[in-house]
CSV table of C-alpha atoms and ligand atoms in Angstrom, one decimal:
chain,number,residue,atom,x,y,z
J,1,UNK,CA,-168.4,20.0,-124.4
J,2,UNK,CA,-171.6,18.0,-125.1
J,3,UNK,CA,-171.0,14.4,-126.0
J,4,UNK,CA,-171.9,13.4,-129.6
J,5,UNK,CA,-173.6,10.5,-131.4
J,6,UNK,CA,-173.9,9.1,-134.9
J,7,UNK,CA,-176.4,6.4,-136.1
J,8,UNK,CA,-175.8,4.4,-139.2
J,9,UNK,CA,-179.0,3.0,-140.6
J,10,UNK,CA,-179.3,0.1,-143.0
J,11,UNK,CA,-182.5,-1.3,-144.5
J,12,UNK,CA,-186.0,-0.1,-144.8
J,13,UNK,CA,-188.1,2.9,-143.6
J,14,UNK,CA,-189.0,1.1,-140.4
J,15,UNK,CA,-185.3,1.1,-139.5
J,16,UNK,CA,-185.1,4.7,-140.3
J,17,UNK,CA,-188.0,5.5,-138.0
J,18,UNK,CA,-186.4,3.3,-135.3
J,19,UNK,CA,-183.2,5.3,-135.6
J,20,UNK,CA,-185.1,8.5,-135.1
J,21,UNK,CA,-186.3,7.0,-131.8
J,22,UNK,CA,-182.8,6.1,-130.8
J,23,UNK,CA,-181.6,9.6,-131.7
J,24,UNK,CA,-184.4,11.0,-129.6
J,25,UNK,CA,-183.3,9.0,-126.6
J,26,UNK,CA,-179.7,10.1,-127.0
J,27,UNK,CA,-180.7,13.7,-127.4
J,28,UNK,CA,-182.9,13.5,-124.3
J,29,UNK,CA,-179.6,12.7,-122.5
J,30,UNK,CA,-177.9,15.7,-123.9
J,31,UNK,CA,-176.0,14.1,-126.8
J,32,UNK,CA,-175.6,16.1,-130.0
J,33,UNK,CA,-175.5,14.7,-133.6
J,34,UNK,CA,-172.0,14.3,-135.1
J,35,UNK,CA,-171.7,14.1,-138.9
J,36,UNK,CA,-168.5,12.0,-138.9
J,37,UNK,CA,-169.1,8.5,-137.3
J,38,UNK,CA,-165.4,8.1,-136.3
J,39,UNK,CA,-165.5,11.3,-134.3
J,40,UNK,CA,-168.6,10.5,-132.4
J,41,UNK,CA,-168.6,9.4,-128.7
J,42,UNK,CA,-171.5,7.0,-129.4
J,43,UNK,CA,-172.0,5.1,-132.7
J,44,UNK,CA,-175.0,2.9,-133.3
J,45,UNK,CA,-175.4,0.7,-136.3
J,46,UNK,CA,-179.1,-0.2,-137.0
J,47,UNK,CA,-178.9,-3.3,-139.2
J,48,UNK,CA,-180.9,-5.0,-141.9
J,49,UNK,CA,-180.8,-8.7,-142.9
J,50,UNK,CA,-183.1,-8.8,-145.9
J,51,UNK,CA,-180.4,-9.8,-148.4
J,52,UNK,CA,-176.9,-11.1,-148.0
J,53,UNK,CA,-175.2,-7.9,-149.1
J,54,UNK,CA,-176.9,-6.0,-146.4
J,55,UNK,CA,-175.2,-8.3,-143.9
J,56,UNK,CA,-171.8,-7.9,-145.7
J,57,UNK,CA,-172.1,-4.1,-145.8
J,58,UNK,CA,-172.7,-4.0,-142.0
J,59,UNK,CA,-169.6,-6.0,-141.2
J,60,UNK,CA,-167.6,-3.8,-143.6
J,61,UNK,CA,-168.8,-0.6,-141.9
J,62,UNK,CA,-168.4,-2.1,-138.4
J,63,UNK,CA,-164.8,-3.2,-139.2
J,64,UNK,CA,-163.9,0.5,-140.0
J,65,UNK,CA,-164.9,1.5,-136.5
J,66,UNK,CA,-162.4,-0.8,-134.7
J,67,UNK,CA,-159.4,1.5,-134.9
J,68,UNK,CA,-161.2,4.7,-133.8
J,69,UNK,CA,-162.8,2.7,-131.0
J,70,UNK,CA,-159.3,1.5,-129.9
J,71,UNK,CA,-157.9,5.0,-130.1
J,72,UNK,CA,-160.7,6.6,-128.1
J,73,UNK,CA,-161.2,4.9,-124.7
J,74,UNK,CA,-164.5,6.8,-124.3
J,75,UNK,CA,-166.1,5.7,-127.5
J,76,UNK,CA,-169.1,3.4,-127.4
J,77,UNK,CA,-170.2,1.2,-130.3
J,78,UNK,CA,-173.6,-0.4,-130.3
J,79,UNK,CA,-175.3,-2.6,-132.8
J,80,UNK,CA,-179.0,-3.3,-133.1
J,81,UNK,CA,-181.8,-4.0,-135.6
J,82,UNK,CA,-182.8,-7.0,-137.7
J,83,UNK,CA,-179.5,-8.8,-138.0
J,84,UNK,CA,-179.3,-9.1,-134.2
J,85,UNK,CA,-182.3,-11.3,-134.0
J,86,UNK,CA,-180.3,-14.2,-135.4
J,87,UNK,CA,-178.0,-16.2,-133.2
J,88,UNK,CA,-175.4,-16.9,-135.9
J,89,UNK,CA,-174.8,-13.1,-136.1
J,90,UNK,CA,-174.5,-12.7,-132.3
J,91,UNK,CA,-172.0,-15.7,-132.3
J,92,UNK,CA,-170.0,-14.0,-135.1
J,93,UNK,CA,-169.9,-10.7,-133.2
J,94,UNK,CA,-168.7,-12.4,-130.1
J,95,UNK,CA,-165.9,-14.3,-131.8
J,96,UNK,CA,-164.8,-11.7,-134.4
J,97,UNK,CA,-165.8,-8.3,-133.0
J,98,UNK,CA,-165.6,-8.7,-129.2
J,99,UNK,CA,-164.8,-5.0,-128.8
J,100,UNK,CA,-168.4,-4.0,-129.6
J,101,UNK,CA,-169.9,-2.6,-126.4
J,102,UNK,CA,-173.7,-3.2,-126.8
J,103,UNK,CA,-175.9,-5.5,-128.8
J,104,UNK,CA,-179.7,-5.3,-128.8
J,105,UNK,CA,-182.6,-6.3,-131.0
J,106,UNK,CA,-185.7,-5.0,-132.7
J,107,UNK,CA,-188.1,-5.8,-129.8
J,108,UNK,CA,-186.2,-3.9,-127.1
J,109,UNK,CA,-185.5,-0.6,-128.6
J,110,UNK,CA,-187.4,1.0,-125.8
J,111,UNK,CA,-184.9,-0.5,-123.3
J,112,UNK,CA,-182.0,1.3,-125.0
J,113,UNK,CA,-181.6,4.0,-122.3
J,114,UNK,CA,-181.4,1.4,-119.5
J,115,UNK,CA,-178.9,-0.8,-121.5
J,116,UNK,CA,-176.9,2.3,-122.4
J,117,UNK,CA,-176.5,3.2,-118.7
J,118,UNK,CA,-175.2,-0.2,-118.0
J,119,UNK,CA,-172.4,-0.2,-120.6
J,120,UNK,CA,-168.9,-0.1,-119.4
J,121,UNK,CA,-165.9,-0.5,-121.8
J,122,UNK,CA,-164.0,-2.5,-119.3
J,123,UNK,CA,-166.7,-5.2,-119.1
J,124,UNK,CA,-167.4,-7.6,-121.9
J,125,UNK,CA,-170.0,-7.0,-124.6
J,126,UNK,CA,-173.5,-6.3,-123.2
J,127,UNK,CA,-176.0,-8.5,-125.2
J,128,UNK,CA,-179.7,-8.2,-124.7
J,129,UNK,CA,-181.8,-9.5,-127.5
J,130,UNK,CA,-185.4,-10.6,-126.9
J,131,UNK,CA,-187.0,-13.6,-128.7
J,132,UNK,CA,-190.3,-12.0,-129.3
J,133,UNK,CA,-192.2,-8.7,-129.1
J,134,UNK,CA,-194.7,-7.1,-126.8
J,135,UNK,CA,-197.3,-4.5,-127.9
J,136,UNK,CA,-195.7,-1.7,-129.7
J,137,UNK,CA,-194.5,0.9,-127.3
J,138,UNK,CA,-196.0,4.4,-127.1
J,139,UNK,CA,-194.5,7.7,-126.1
J,140,UNK,CA,-190.9,7.0,-127.0
J,141,UNK,CA,-189.0,10.2,-127.9
J,142,UNK,CA,-188.2,11.0,-131.6
J,143,UNK,CA,-185.6,13.2,-133.2
J,144,UNK,CA,-187.1,13.8,-136.6
J,145,UNK,CA,-184.9,13.9,-139.7
J,146,UNK,CA,-187.3,16.4,-141.4
J,147,UNK,CA,-189.7,18.9,-139.9
J,148,UNK,CA,-192.2,18.9,-142.8
J,149,UNK,CA,-192.5,15.1,-143.3
J,150,UNK,CA,-192.4,12.1,-141.0
J,151,UNK,CA,-192.7,8.3,-140.9
J,152,UNK,CA,-195.4,7.0,-138.6
J,153,UNK,CA,-195.3,3.4,-137.6
J,154,UNK,CA,-198.8,1.9,-137.5
J,155,UNK,CA,-197.9,-1.7,-137.1
J,156,UNK,CA,-194.9,-3.9,-136.9
J,157,UNK,CA,-194.0,-7.5,-137.7
J,158,UNK,CA,-195.3,-9.8,-140.4
J,159,UNK,CA,-197.4,-13.0,-140.4
J,160,UNK,CA,-197.1,-13.7,-144.1
J,161,UNK,CA,-194.0,-15.9,-144.2
J,162,UNK,CA,-193.1,-15.5,-147.8
J,163,UNK,CA,-190.8,-18.4,-148.3
J,164,UNK,CA,-187.7,-16.3,-149.2
J,165,UNK,CA,-188.1,-13.6,-146.5
J,166,UNK,CA,-186.3,-13.2,-143.1
J,167,UNK,CA,-188.5,-10.3,-141.9
J,168,UNK,CA,-191.1,-12.5,-140.0
J,169,UNK,CA,-188.2,-13.9,-138.0
J,170,UNK,CA,-186.5,-10.6,-137.3
J,171,UNK,CA,-189.6,-8.4,-136.6
J,172,UNK,CA,-191.9,-11.1,-135.2
J,173,UNK,CA,-195.7,-11.4,-135.4
J,174,UNK,CA,-197.9,-8.6,-136.6
J,175,UNK,CA,-198.7,-6.0,-133.9
J,176,UNK,CA,-200.9,-2.9,-134.6
J,177,UNK,CA,-200.9,0.3,-132.7
J,178,UNK,CA,-204.2,1.6,-131.4
J,179,UNK,CA,-205.9,4.0,-133.9
J,180,UNK,CA,-206.2,6.7,-131.2
J,181,UNK,CA,-202.5,6.6,-130.5
J,182,UNK,CA,-201.6,6.9,-134.2
J,183,UNK,CA,-204.1,9.7,-134.8
J,184,UNK,CA,-202.8,11.6,-131.7
J,185,UNK,CA,-199.2,11.3,-133.0
J,186,UNK,CA,-200.2,12.6,-136.4
J,187,UNK,CA,-202.2,15.5,-134.9
J,188,UNK,CA,-199.1,16.5,-132.9
J,189,UNK,CA,-196.9,16.2,-135.9
J,190,UNK,CA,-199.3,18.4,-137.9
J,191,UNK,CA,-199.2,21.0,-135.1
J,192,UNK,CA,-195.4,20.9,-135.3
J,193,UNK,CA,-195.5,21.8,-139.0
J,194,UNK,CA,-195.5,18.4,-140.5
J,195,UNK,CA,-197.3,18.3,-143.9
J,196,UNK,CA,-196.6,14.7,-145.1
J,197,UNK,CA,-196.9,11.4,-143.2
J,198,UNK,CA,-195.9,8.0,-144.5
J,199,UNK,CA,-197.7,5.3,-142.6
J,200,UNK,CA,-195.4,2.4,-142.1
J,201,UNK,CA,-195.8,-1.3,-141.6
J,202,UNK,CA,-194.5,-4.5,-143.2
J,203,UNK,CA,-198.0,-5.1,-144.6
J,204,UNK,CA,-200.3,-2.1,-143.8
J,205,UNK,CA,-203.3,-3.6,-145.6
J,206,UNK,CA,-203.7,-6.0,-142.7
J,207,UNK,CA,-203.6,-3.3,-140.1
J,208,UNK,CA,-205.6,-4.3,-137.0
J,209,UNK,CA,-206.4,-7.8,-138.2
J,210,UNK,CA,-203.9,-10.2,-136.6
J,211,UNK,CA,-205.9,-11.1,-133.5
J,212,UNK,CA,-206.4,-14.7,-134.4
J,213,UNK,CA,-202.8,-15.6,-134.8
J,214,UNK,CA,-201.4,-17.4,-131.8
J,215,UNK,CA,-198.6,-15.7,-130.1
J,216,UNK,CA,-199.3,-12.4,-131.6
J,217,UNK,CA,-199.4,-9.4,-129.3
J,218,UNK,CA,-202.1,-7.2,-130.5
J,219,UNK,CA,-204.4,-4.7,-129.0
J,220,UNK,CA,-207.3,-6.0,-131.1
J,221,UNK,CA,-210.4,-7.1,-129.1
J,222,UNK,CA,-213.7,-8.3,-130.5
J,223,UNK,CA,-215.0,-4.8,-130.4
J,224,UNK,CA,-215.4,-3.1,-133.8
J,225,UNK,CA,-212.4,-1.1,-134.8
J,226,UNK,CA,-210.8,0.7,-137.7
J,227,UNK,CA,-209.2,-1.3,-140.6
J,228,UNK,CA,-206.6,0.3,-142.8
J,229,UNK,CA,-209.0,2.1,-145.1
J,230,UNK,CA,-210.8,3.4,-142.0
J,231,UNK,CA,-207.6,4.7,-140.5
J,232,UNK,CA,-206.7,6.4,-143.8
J,233,UNK,CA,-210.1,8.2,-143.8
J,234,UNK,CA,-209.4,9.5,-140.2
J,235,UNK,CA,-205.9,10.7,-141.1
J,236,UNK,CA,-207.3,12.5,-144.1
J,237,UNK,CA,-209.4,14.7,-141.8
J,238,UNK,CA,-206.4,15.9,-139.7
J,239,UNK,CA,-205.9,19.7,-140.4
J,240,UNK,CA,-202.4,20.5,-141.7
J,241,UNK,CA,-201.7,17.0,-143.2
J,242,UNK,CA,-201.6,17.6,-146.9
J,243,UNK,CA,-200.0,14.4,-148.1
J,244,UNK,CA,-200.5,10.8,-146.9
J,245,UNK,CA,-198.5,7.9,-148.2
J,246,UNK,CA,-198.0,4.4,-146.9
J,247,UNK,CA,-195.6,1.4,-147.2
J,248,UNK,CA,-195.8,-1.5,-147.9
J,249,UNK,CA,-199.0,-3.3,-149.1
J,250,UNK,CA,-199.4,-6.9,-149.8
J,251,UNK,CA,-201.6,-7.5,-152.9
J,252,UNK,CA,-203.5,-10.3,-151.2
J,253,UNK,CA,-204.9,-7.9,-148.6
J,254,UNK,CA,-205.7,-4.9,-150.8
J,255,UNK,CA,-209.4,-4.5,-150.3
J,256,UNK,CA,-211.9,-2.7,-152.6
J,257,UNK,CA,-212.6,-0.3,-149.8
J,258,UNK,CA,-208.9,0.6,-149.7
J,259,UNK,CA,-208.8,1.0,-153.5
J,260,UNK,CA,-211.8,3.3,-153.3
J,261,UNK,CA,-209.8,5.6,-150.9
J,262,UNK,CA,-207.6,6.6,-153.9
J,263,UNK,CA,-210.6,8.1,-155.7
J,264,UNK,CA,-212.1,9.6,-152.5
J,265,UNK,CA,-209.5,11.0,-150.1
J,266,UNK,CA,-208.3,14.5,-150.6
J,267,UNK,CA,-204.8,14.1,-149.2
J,268,UNK,CA,-204.0,10.5,-150.1
J,269,UNK,CA,-201.2,10.7,-152.7
J,270,UNK,CA,-202.0,8.9,-155.9
J,271,UNK,CA,-199.2,6.5,-155.5
J,272,UNK,CA,-198.9,2.9,-154.4
J,273,UNK,CA,-196.1,0.5,-153.8
J,274,UNK,CA,-197.5,-2.9,-154.6
J,275,UNK,CA,-194.7,-5.6,-154.5
J,276,UNK,CA,-195.4,-8.3,-157.0
J,277,UNK,CA,-192.2,-10.4,-156.6
J,278,UNK,CA,-192.8,-12.5,-159.7
J,279,UNK,CA,-195.1,-12.7,-162.7
J,280,UNK,CA,-195.2,-16.5,-162.7
J,281,UNK,CA,-198.2,-17.9,-160.8
J,282,UNK,CA,-196.2,-21.1,-160.1
J,283,UNK,CA,-193.3,-19.2,-158.6
J,284,UNK,CA,-195.8,-17.0,-156.6
J,285,UNK,CA,-197.2,-20.1,-155.2
J,286,UNK,CA,-193.8,-21.4,-154.2
J,287,UNK,CA,-193.1,-17.9,-152.6
J,288,UNK,CA,-196.3,-18.3,-150.5
J,289,UNK,CA,-197.7,-15.1,-151.9
J,290,UNK,CA,-201.4,-16.1,-152.1
J,291,UNK,CA,-202.3,-14.5,-155.5
J,292,UNK,CA,-201.9,-15.4,-159.2
J,293,UNK,CA,-200.5,-13.3,-162.0
J,294,UNK,CA,-204.0,-12.7,-163.2
J,295,UNK,CA,-205.3,-11.6,-159.8
J,296,UNK,CA,-202.5,-9.1,-159.5
J,297,UNK,CA,-203.2,-7.6,-162.9
J,298,UNK,CA,-206.9,-7.4,-162.0
J,299,UNK,CA,-205.9,-5.4,-158.9
J,300,UNK,CA,-203.9,-3.0,-161.0
J,301,UNK,CA,-206.8,-2.5,-163.3
J,302,UNK,CA,-209.1,-1.8,-160.4
J,303,UNK,CA,-206.6,0.7,-159.0
J,304,UNK,CA,-206.5,2.5,-162.3
J,305,UNK,CA,-210.2,2.5,-162.7
J,306,UNK,CA,-210.6,4.1,-159.3
J,307,UNK,CA,-207.7,6.6,-159.9
J,308,UNK,CA,-206.5,6.8,-163.5
J,309,UNK,CA,-203.3,8.7,-162.8
J,310,UNK,CA,-202.1,6.5,-159.9
J,311,UNK,CA,-198.3,5.8,-160.0
J,312,UNK,CA,-197.6,2.1,-159.3
J,313,UNK,CA,-194.2,0.8,-158.1
J,314,UNK,CA,-193.1,-2.7,-157.2
J,315,UNK,CA,-190.5,-5.1,-155.9
J,316,UNK,CA,-189.4,-8.0,-158.0
J,317,UNK,CA,-187.1,-10.9,-157.1
J,318,UNK,CA,-185.2,-12.5,-160.0
J,319,UNK,CA,-183.8,-16.0,-159.7
J,320,UNK,CA,-186.0,-17.5,-157.0
J,321,UNK,CA,-185.3,-21.2,-156.6
J,322,UNK,CA,-186.9,-23.2,-159.5
J,323,UNK,CA,-187.4,-20.1,-161.7
J,324,UNK,CA,-187.3,-21.3,-165.3
J,325,UNK,CA,-186.8,-19.2,-168.4
J,326,UNK,CA,-190.6,-19.5,-169.0
J,327,UNK,CA,-191.3,-18.2,-165.4
J,328,UNK,CA,-189.0,-15.3,-166.0
J,329,UNK,CA,-190.8,-14.5,-169.3
J,330,UNK,CA,-194.0,-14.3,-167.3
J,331,UNK,CA,-192.4,-11.6,-165.1
J,332,UNK,CA,-191.3,-9.7,-168.2
J,333,UNK,CA,-194.8,-10.0,-169.6
J,334,UNK,CA,-196.4,-8.8,-166.4
J,335,UNK,CA,-194.1,-5.8,-166.3
J,336,UNK,CA,-195.0,-4.9,-169.9
J,337,UNK,CA,-198.7,-5.2,-169.1
J,338,UNK,CA,-198.6,-3.2,-165.8
J,339,UNK,CA,-196.1,-0.6,-167.1
J,340,UNK,CA,-194.8,0.3,-163.6
J,341,UNK,CA,-193.7,3.8,-162.8
J,342,UNK,CA,-190.7,2.4,-161.0
J,343,UNK,CA,-189.5,-0.9,-159.7
J,344,UNK,CA,-186.9,-2.3,-157.3
J,345,UNK,CA,-185.4,-5.4,-158.7
J,346,UNK,CA,-183.5,-7.8,-156.5
J,347,UNK,CA,-181.4,-10.9,-157.1
J,348,UNK,CA,-182.8,-13.7,-155.0
J,349,UNK,CA,-180.6,-14.0,-151.9
J,350,UNK,CA,-180.5,-17.1,-149.7
J,351,UNK,CA,-181.6,-16.3,-146.1
J,352,UNK,CA,-180.7,-19.0,-143.7
J,353,UNK,CA,-183.7,-20.2,-141.7
J,354,UNK,CA,-186.3,-19.5,-144.5
J,355,UNK,CA,-187.9,-22.4,-146.4
J,356,UNK,CA,-186.6,-21.3,-149.8
J,357,UNK,CA,-183.0,-21.5,-148.6
J,358,UNK,CA,-183.4,-25.3,-148.4
J,359,UNK,CA,-184.8,-25.6,-152.0
J,360,UNK,CA,-182.5,-27.8,-154.0
J,361,UNK,CA,-183.3,-26.0,-157.2
J,362,UNK,CA,-181.2,-22.8,-156.7
J,363,UNK,CA,-180.7,-20.8,-159.9
J,364,UNK,CA,-177.0,-20.4,-160.9
J,365,UNK,CA,-175.6,-16.9,-160.2
J,366,UNK,CA,-174.8,-16.2,-163.9
J,367,UNK,CA,-178.4,-17.0,-164.9
J,368,UNK,CA,-179.8,-14.7,-162.2
J,369,UNK,CA,-177.5,-11.8,-163.3
J,370,UNK,CA,-178.4,-12.3,-167.0
J,371,UNK,CA,-182.2,-12.2,-166.2
J,372,UNK,CA,-181.7,-9.3,-163.8
J,373,UNK,CA,-180.0,-7.2,-166.6
J,374,UNK,CA,-182.7,-8.1,-169.0
J,375,UNK,CA,-185.5,-7.0,-166.7
J,376,UNK,CA,-183.7,-3.7,-166.0
J,377,UNK,CA,-183.6,-3.0,-169.7
J,378,UNK,CA,-187.3,-3.8,-170.0
J,379,UNK,CA,-188.2,-1.6,-167.0
J,380,UNK,CA,-185.9,1.2,-168.3
J,381,UNK,CA,-187.7,1.3,-171.6
J,382,UNK,CA,-191.1,1.5,-170.0
J,383,UNK,CA,-190.0,4.2,-167.6
J,384,UNK,CA,-188.4,6.2,-170.3
J,385,UNK,CA,-191.5,6.1,-172.3
J,386,UNK,CA,-193.7,7.0,-169.3
J,387,UNK,CA,-191.6,9.9,-168.2
J,388,UNK,CA,-192.0,11.6,-171.5
J,389,UNK,CA,-195.6,12.3,-170.4
J,390,UNK,CA,-194.2,14.4,-167.5
J,391,UNK,CA,-192.9,17.0,-170.0
J,392,UNK,CA,-194.8,20.4,-169.5
J,393,UNK,CA,-196.9,19.1,-166.6
J,394,UNK,CA,-197.4,21.2,-163.6
J,395,UNK,CA,-196.9,19.5,-160.3
J,396,UNK,CA,-197.2,20.5,-156.7
J,397,UNK,CA,-193.8,19.7,-155.2
J,398,UNK,CA,-193.0,19.4,-151.5
J,399,UNK,CA,-189.5,20.9,-151.3
J,400,UNK,CA,-187.2,18.7,-149.3
J,401,UNK,CA,-183.9,20.6,-149.5
J,402,UNK,CA,-181.0,21.7,-151.7
J,403,UNK,CA,-180.0,19.3,-154.5
J,404,UNK,CA,-177.0,17.2,-153.5
J,405,UNK,CA,-175.5,17.5,-156.9
J,406,UNK,CA,-176.1,21.2,-157.5
J,407,UNK,CA,-176.5,23.4,-154.4
J,408,UNK,CA,-178.1,26.2,-156.6
J,409,UNK,CA,-181.1,23.9,-157.1
J,410,UNK,CA,-183.8,22.7,-154.8
J,411,UNK,CA,-185.1,19.2,-154.8
J,412,UNK,CA,-188.5,17.8,-153.8
J,413,UNK,CA,-191.1,15.2,-154.6
J,414,UNK,CA,-194.4,15.4,-156.5
J,415,UNK,CA,-197.5,13.7,-155.4
J,416,UNK,CA,-196.5,10.6,-157.4
J,417,UNK,CA,-193.3,10.2,-155.6
J,418,UNK,CA,-191.0,11.4,-158.4
J,419,UNK,CA,-188.1,13.7,-157.6
J,420,UNK,CA,-188.3,17.2,-159.2
J,421,UNK,CA,-185.3,19.6,-159.2
J,422,UNK,CA,-185.7,23.3,-159.8
J,423,UNK,CA,-184.1,26.6,-159.1
J,424,UNK,CA,-185.3,28.4,-156.0
J,425,UNK,CA,-184.3,29.9,-152.7
J,426,UNK,CA,-183.8,28.0,-149.4
J,427,UNK,CA,-186.9,29.7,-147.9
J,428,UNK,CA,-189.0,27.3,-149.9
J,429,UNK,CA,-187.8,24.2,-148.1
J,430,UNK,CA,-190.8,22.6,-146.4
J,431,UNK,CA,-193.3,24.3,-148.7
J,432,UNK,CA,-195.5,22.8,-151.3
J,433,UNK,CA,-195.0,24.8,-154.5
J,434,UNK,CA,-196.2,24.5,-158.1
J,435,UNK,CA,-193.5,23.6,-160.6
J,436,UNK,CA,-193.7,23.2,-164.4
J,437,UNK,CA,-191.6,20.4,-165.8
J,438,UNK,CA,-189.2,21.6,-168.5
J,439,UNK,CA,-187.0,18.6,-168.9
J,440,UNK,CA,-188.3,15.1,-168.2
J,441,UNK,CA,-185.6,12.4,-167.9
J,442,UNK,CA,-186.2,8.8,-167.0
J,443,UNK,CA,-185.2,9.0,-163.3
J,444,UNK,CA,-185.3,12.8,-162.7
J,445,UNK,CA,-187.5,15.7,-163.6
J,446,UNK,CA,-186.3,19.3,-164.0
J,447,UNK,CA,-188.7,22.1,-163.6
J,448,UNK,CA,-189.4,25.9,-163.2
J,449,UNK,CA,-191.0,27.4,-160.2
J,450,UNK,CA,-194.3,29.0,-161.2
N,1,SAH,N1,-192.9,-6.0,-146.2
N,1,SAH,C1,-192.6,-5.5,-147.4
N,1,SAH,C2,-191.1,-5.6,-147.9
N,1,SAH,C3,-190.2,-6.4,-147.3
N,1,SAH,S1,-188.6,-6.5,-147.8
N,1,SAH,C4,-193.5,-6.2,-148.4
N,1,SAH,O1,-193.8,-7.4,-148.3
N,1,SAH,O2,-193.8,-5.6,-149.4
N,1,SAH,C5,-188.5,-5.6,-149.3
N,1,SAH,C6,-188.3,-6.4,-150.5
N,1,SAH,O3,-187.1,-7.1,-150.4
N,1,SAH,C7,-189.3,-7.4,-150.8
N,1,SAH,O4,-190.5,-6.9,-151.4
N,1,SAH,C8,-188.6,-8.4,-151.7
N,1,SAH,O5,-188.8,-8.0,-153.0
N,1,SAH,C9,-187.2,-8.2,-151.3
N,1,SAH,N2,-186.7,-9.4,-150.6
N,1,SAH,C10,-187.1,-10.0,-149.5
N,1,SAH,N3,-186.4,-11.1,-149.2
N,1,SAH,C11,-185.5,-11.3,-150.2
N,1,SAH,C12,-184.5,-12.3,-150.5
N,1,SAH,N4,-184.3,-13.3,-149.8
N,1,SAH,N5,-183.8,-12.1,-151.7
N,1,SAH,C13,-184.0,-11.1,-152.5
N,1,SAH,N6,-184.9,-10.1,-152.3
N,1,SAH,C14,-185.7,-10.2,-151.1
N,2,SF4,FE1,-191.4,-10.5,-146.1
N,2,SF4,FE2,-193.6,-11.3,-147.3
N,2,SF4,FE3,-193.8,-10.3,-144.9
N,2,SF4,FE4,-193.1,-8.7,-147.0
N,2,SF4,S1,-195.1,-9.8,-146.7
N,2,SF4,S2,-192.1,-8.7,-145.0
N,2,SF4,S3,-191.9,-10.0,-148.2
N,2,SF4,S4,-192.8,-12.2,-145.4
N,3,F3S,FE1,-184.3,-5.0,-143.4
N,3,F3S,FE2,-185.5,-5.5,-141.1
N,3,F3S,FE3,-186.5,-3.7,-142.8
N,3,F3S,S1,-184.6,-7.0,-142.4
N,3,F3S,S2,-185.9,-4.5,-144.8
N,3,F3S,S3,-184.5,-3.6,-141.8
N,3,F3S,S4,-187.6,-5.0,-141.4
């Protein structure tokens, strides 16, 4: 019988994409996917360290694998991803989870087959974590989660060093892939039936720019080359690609040329995720974000002038060190002015090794929670109000599969990134079909196939 694997992925889309690479490498060796982690011969945990509860969830899930690992002498457990780039985590694994077979980091995913071949359960934990990256690797295998849509990494790493954020330490300096490699990958995806691509990077707006930063491994030379807007224009021309999305963009690098793409390009979805983090200019400065509240609002106005229907989503951190009631009110005010289509709201979480962690003005937990709840109420009211406008609209929906809650229903996404459920047969999965919205709820839309 073929040996089996399971990969548990925490964190962002970049981790999801990395897990598809790891799955591709295992499948190339004949391993097959096993739904139940405890039954698999190989279990990998691809971790995230962006907030403390991501760390905690990882240790919880890892702990549950100890008994199955003990019972099955053939079972291999490996851990990788952003948490592994921190020495304190490696130390904790060595002292409390010495039974883990393999530990590797974000920079050496390409090394996985070699490391995997060297594991033996009798020996002690094999740890290989690199301190920094090399240019992003090309040509690694991929086992795609969906045939009709795919993530495409265009760059990795971050040079922004927002004062709360661990990502620049876990993913290293910005490295961009060559445009020709990205375009070749997307052409191949399109030929394989892929209709939607999501271009991924920690900060896609600075694609191809990082050449001046010391220590950055980047392909960029002094020759003229595509920036992010230029790359989007090229992707837009690829036959078969009907939808283009991207994640994430930093407001400070959102160029006018990039904004113009929303009005110009045929396949670029009218949707942008534009993390604001806070509405207080003072807090934004302490966060090292390089824009003011007013500059952010002006960007939103420009986006809406270029593309009136654009859906805008954001990330907000509540309770950053030193945040006063007045600062928080600025965030509420900004949200009311921008009227986001959706927002991810986070409680500030101390990340060891980042500048904000050392700030003596930490906000008490109870205050953070109270502000968080208030912001959710504000957002909820805005979204409820906005979603009423979806009633009776006709949207093109890319059908992703059967609804998890009701197998008689299909579920998919409209251009604006909203989930639409409707009745229909399985043969529509992977198609883009027109659907009229008959019931518009705040977080979900129900429709009828036309
Ligand atoms: N590179 C992306 C997102 C990175 S992490 C970007 O800059 O847009 C995703 C989100 O996690 C961030 O936008 C931020 O809102 C949140 N986040 C990052 N560090 C955090 C911390 N220490 N505490 C709480 N939220 C955090
Ligand atoms: Fe983190 Fe800021 Fe970089 Fe985003 S831009 S990954 S929030 S440091
Ligand atoms: Fe988490 Fe790493 Fe992504 S810290 S958010 S998995 S880049």
